[in-house]
Tab-separated table of C-alpha atoms in Angstrom:
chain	number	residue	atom	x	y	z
A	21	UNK	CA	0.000	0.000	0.000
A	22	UNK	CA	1.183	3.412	-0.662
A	23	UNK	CA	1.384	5.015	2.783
A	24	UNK	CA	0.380	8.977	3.479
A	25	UNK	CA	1.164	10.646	6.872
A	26	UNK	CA	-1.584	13.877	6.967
A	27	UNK	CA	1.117	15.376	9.706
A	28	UNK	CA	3.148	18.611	9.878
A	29	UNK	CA	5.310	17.630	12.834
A	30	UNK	CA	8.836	17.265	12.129
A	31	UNK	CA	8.820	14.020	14.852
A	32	UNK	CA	5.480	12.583	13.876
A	33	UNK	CA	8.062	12.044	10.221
A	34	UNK	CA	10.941	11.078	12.369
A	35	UNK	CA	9.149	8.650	13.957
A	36	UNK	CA	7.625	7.036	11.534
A	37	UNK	CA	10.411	6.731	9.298
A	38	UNK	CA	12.085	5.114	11.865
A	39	UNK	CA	10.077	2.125	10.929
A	40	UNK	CA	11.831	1.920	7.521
A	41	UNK	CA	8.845	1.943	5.644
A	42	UNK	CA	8.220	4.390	2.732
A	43	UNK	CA	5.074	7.142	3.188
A	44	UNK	CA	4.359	10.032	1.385
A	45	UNK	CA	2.933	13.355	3.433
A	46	UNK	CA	0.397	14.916	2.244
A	47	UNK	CA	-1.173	18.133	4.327
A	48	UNK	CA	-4.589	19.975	4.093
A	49	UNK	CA	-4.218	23.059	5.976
A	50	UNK	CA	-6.993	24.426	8.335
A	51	UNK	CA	-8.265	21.192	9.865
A	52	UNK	CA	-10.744	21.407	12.746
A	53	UNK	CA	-9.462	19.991	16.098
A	54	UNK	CA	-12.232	21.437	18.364
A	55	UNK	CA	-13.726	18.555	19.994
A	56	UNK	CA	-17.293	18.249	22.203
A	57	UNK	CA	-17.042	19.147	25.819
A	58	UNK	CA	-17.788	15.290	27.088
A	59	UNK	CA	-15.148	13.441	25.411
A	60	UNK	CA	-13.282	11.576	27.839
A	61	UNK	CA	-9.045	12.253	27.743
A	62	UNK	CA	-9.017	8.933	25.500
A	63	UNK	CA	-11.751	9.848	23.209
A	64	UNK	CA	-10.419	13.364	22.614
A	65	UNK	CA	-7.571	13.001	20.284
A	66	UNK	CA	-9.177	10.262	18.483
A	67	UNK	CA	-12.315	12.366	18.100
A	68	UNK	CA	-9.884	14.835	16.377
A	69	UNK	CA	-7.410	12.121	14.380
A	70	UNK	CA	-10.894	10.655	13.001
A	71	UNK	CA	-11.980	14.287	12.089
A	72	UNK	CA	-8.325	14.682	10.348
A	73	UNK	CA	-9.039	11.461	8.594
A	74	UNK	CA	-12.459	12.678	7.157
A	75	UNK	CA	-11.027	15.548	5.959
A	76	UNK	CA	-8.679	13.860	3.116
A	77	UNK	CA	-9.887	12.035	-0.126
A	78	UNK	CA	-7.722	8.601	-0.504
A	79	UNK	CA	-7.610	6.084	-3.719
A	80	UNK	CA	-7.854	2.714	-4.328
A	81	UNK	CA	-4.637	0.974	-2.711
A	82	UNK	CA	-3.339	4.149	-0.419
A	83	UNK	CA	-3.715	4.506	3.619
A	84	UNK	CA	-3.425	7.279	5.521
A	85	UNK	CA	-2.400	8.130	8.923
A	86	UNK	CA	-3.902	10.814	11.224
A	87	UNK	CA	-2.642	11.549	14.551
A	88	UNK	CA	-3.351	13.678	17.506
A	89	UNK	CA	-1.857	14.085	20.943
A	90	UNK	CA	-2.969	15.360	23.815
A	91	UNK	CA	-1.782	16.162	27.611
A	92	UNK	CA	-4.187	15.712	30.520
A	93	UNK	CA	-3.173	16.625	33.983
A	94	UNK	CA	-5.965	17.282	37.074
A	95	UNK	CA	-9.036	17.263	34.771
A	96	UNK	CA	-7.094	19.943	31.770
A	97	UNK	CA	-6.653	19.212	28.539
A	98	UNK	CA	-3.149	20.914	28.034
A	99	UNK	CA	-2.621	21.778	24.297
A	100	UNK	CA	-0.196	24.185	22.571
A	101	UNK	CA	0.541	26.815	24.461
A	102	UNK	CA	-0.396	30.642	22.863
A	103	UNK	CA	2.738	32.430	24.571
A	104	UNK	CA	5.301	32.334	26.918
A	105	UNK	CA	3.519	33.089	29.846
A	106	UNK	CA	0.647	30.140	29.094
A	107	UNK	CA	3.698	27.848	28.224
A	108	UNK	CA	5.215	28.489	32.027
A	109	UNK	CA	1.478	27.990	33.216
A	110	UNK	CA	1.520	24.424	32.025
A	111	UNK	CA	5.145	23.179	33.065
A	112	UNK	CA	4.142	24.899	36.636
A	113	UNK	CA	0.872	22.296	36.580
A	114	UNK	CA	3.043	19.544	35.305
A	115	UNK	CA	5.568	19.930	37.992
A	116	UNK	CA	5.715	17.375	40.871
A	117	UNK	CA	2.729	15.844	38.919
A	118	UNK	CA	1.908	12.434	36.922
A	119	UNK	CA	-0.045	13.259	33.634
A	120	UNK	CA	-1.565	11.214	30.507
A	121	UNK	CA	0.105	11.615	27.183
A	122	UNK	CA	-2.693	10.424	25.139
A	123	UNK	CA	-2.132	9.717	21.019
A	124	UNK	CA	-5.083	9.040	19.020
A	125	UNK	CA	-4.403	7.702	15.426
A	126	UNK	CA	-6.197	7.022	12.748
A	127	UNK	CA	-5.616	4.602	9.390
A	128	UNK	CA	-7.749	5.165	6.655
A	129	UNK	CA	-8.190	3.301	3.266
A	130	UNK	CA	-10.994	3.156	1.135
A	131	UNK	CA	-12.477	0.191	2.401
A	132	UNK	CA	-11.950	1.242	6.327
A	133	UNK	CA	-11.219	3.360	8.485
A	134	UNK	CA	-9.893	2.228	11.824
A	135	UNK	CA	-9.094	4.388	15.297
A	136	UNK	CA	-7.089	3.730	18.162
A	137	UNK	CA	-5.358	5.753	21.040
A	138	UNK	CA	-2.375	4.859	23.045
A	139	UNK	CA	-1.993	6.423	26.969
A	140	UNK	CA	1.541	6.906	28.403
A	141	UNK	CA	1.994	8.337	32.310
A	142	UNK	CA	4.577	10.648	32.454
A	143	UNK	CA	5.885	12.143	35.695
A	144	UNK	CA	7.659	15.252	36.398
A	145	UNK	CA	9.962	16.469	39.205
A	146	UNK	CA	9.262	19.559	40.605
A	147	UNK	CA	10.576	22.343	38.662
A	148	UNK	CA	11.442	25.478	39.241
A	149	UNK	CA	10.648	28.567	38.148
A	150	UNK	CA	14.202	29.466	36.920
A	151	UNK	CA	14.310	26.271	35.121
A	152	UNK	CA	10.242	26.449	33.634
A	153	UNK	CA	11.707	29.617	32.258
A	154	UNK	CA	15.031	28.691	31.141
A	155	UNK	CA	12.877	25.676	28.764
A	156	UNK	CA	10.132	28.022	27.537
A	157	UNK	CA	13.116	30.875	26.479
A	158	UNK	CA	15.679	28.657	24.735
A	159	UNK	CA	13.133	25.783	23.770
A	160	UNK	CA	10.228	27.602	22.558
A	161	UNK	CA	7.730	24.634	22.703
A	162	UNK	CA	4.783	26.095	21.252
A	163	UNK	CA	4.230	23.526	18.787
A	164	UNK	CA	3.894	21.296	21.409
A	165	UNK	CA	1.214	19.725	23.306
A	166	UNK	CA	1.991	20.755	27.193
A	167	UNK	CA	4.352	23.035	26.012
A	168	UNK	CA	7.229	20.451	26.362
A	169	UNK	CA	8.983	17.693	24.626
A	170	UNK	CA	10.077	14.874	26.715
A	171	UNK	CA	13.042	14.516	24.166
A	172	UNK	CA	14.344	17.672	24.748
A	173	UNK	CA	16.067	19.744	27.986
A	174	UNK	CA	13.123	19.435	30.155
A	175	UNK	CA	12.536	15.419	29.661
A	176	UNK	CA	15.847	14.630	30.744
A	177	UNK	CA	16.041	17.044	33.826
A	178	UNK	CA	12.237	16.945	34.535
A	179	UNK	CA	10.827	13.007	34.101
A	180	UNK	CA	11.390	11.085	36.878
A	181	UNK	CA	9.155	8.241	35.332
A	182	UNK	CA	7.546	7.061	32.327
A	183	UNK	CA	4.694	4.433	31.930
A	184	UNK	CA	4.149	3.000	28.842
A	185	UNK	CA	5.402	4.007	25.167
A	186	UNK	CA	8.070	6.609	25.056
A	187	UNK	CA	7.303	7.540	21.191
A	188	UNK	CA	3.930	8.150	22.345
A	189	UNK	CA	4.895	10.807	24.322
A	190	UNK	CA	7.408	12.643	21.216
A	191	UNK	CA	3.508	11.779	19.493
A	192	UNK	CA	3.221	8.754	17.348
A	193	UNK	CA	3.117	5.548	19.023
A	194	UNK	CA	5.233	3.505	16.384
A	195	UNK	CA	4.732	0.213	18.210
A	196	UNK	CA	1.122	-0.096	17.947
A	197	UNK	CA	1.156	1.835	14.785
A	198	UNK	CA	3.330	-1.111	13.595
A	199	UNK	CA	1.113	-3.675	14.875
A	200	UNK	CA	-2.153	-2.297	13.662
A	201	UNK	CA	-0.539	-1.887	10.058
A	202	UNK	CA	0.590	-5.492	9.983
A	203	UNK	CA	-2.979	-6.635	10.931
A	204	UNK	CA	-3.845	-4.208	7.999
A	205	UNK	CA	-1.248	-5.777	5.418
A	206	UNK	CA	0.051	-2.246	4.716
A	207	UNK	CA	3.607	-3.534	4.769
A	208	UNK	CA	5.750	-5.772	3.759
A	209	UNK	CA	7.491	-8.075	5.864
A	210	UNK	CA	10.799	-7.989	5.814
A	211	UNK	CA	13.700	-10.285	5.441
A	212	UNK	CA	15.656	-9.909	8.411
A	213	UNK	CA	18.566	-12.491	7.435
């Protein structure tokens, strides 16, 4: 199958091509990911990957992927953040706290279309407000759900513990992915020896 990822994020493509499998992306711009105010923290970011997914046309023999990712911490859905001062706000919530890291994807051919979400726990130290500030100034995460990227400065002075998928968390979790697109026959299996 001819593979599309419907993603601008520069790790989504990292990730995914870390599975050694050829895609294509392809990006509508403008997409809609407001969401109803009852969703659940699981069904919110497949709600909004299965919106992505209605969004594009696909032909005979291609699949697409949609993703979405969300962070959840004491009943707030923690999204990009508009500035610097709503990126602080966030990382101050996050400190000293366990959150969910929530992924919802969706694959879409023409004869289905199939949704899934994957839920990591991610726990943070207790920051500081020198070192909140220090991320948000030379990081900039404001293309970033929670306004931080567990890859970057803040993950490795800031998690103290991680439950589940790791790529989840960066936003694409490549092990399920991988699984659900072998169910799928998307890919070919390859030779390892």
């Amino acid at each position: 199958m001819k593979i599309l990822l419907a993603s601008n994020s520069p790790r989504r493509r990292e990730l995914l091509s870390g599975l050694g499998i050829d895609y294509e992306v392809k990006v509508l711009p403008d997409i809609d990911e407001s969401f109803p105010p009852d969703l659940t923290a699981e069904e919110i970011p497949q709600y909004i990957s299965r919106n992505k997914a209605d969004a594009y046309p696909v032909e005979e023999g291609e699949l697409l992927i949609t993703a979405d990712t969300i962070v959840y911490c004491k009943g707030e859905v923690l999204g990009k953040p508009v500035d610097e001062a709503d990126a602080c706000r966030m990382l101050r919530q996050l400190s000293g706290c366990t959150h969910q890291v929530v992924t919802g994807v969706t694959l879409k051919t023409r004869q289905q279309v199939h949704t899934f979400s994957c839920t990591t726990q991610v726990t943070f130290a207790r920051l500081s407000d020198e070192e909140i500030t220090y991320y948000v100034r030379n990081y900039a995460p404001f293309d970033k759900a929670g306004a931080y990227g567990v890859q970057e400065w803040i993950g490795f002075v800031g998690v103290t513990r991680l439950e589940g998928s790791y790529c989840n968390v960066i936003g694409l979790p490549v092990q399920r992915l991988y699984t659900e697109l072998k169910k799928m026959n998307a890919i070919k299996k390859k030779k390892i020896f």
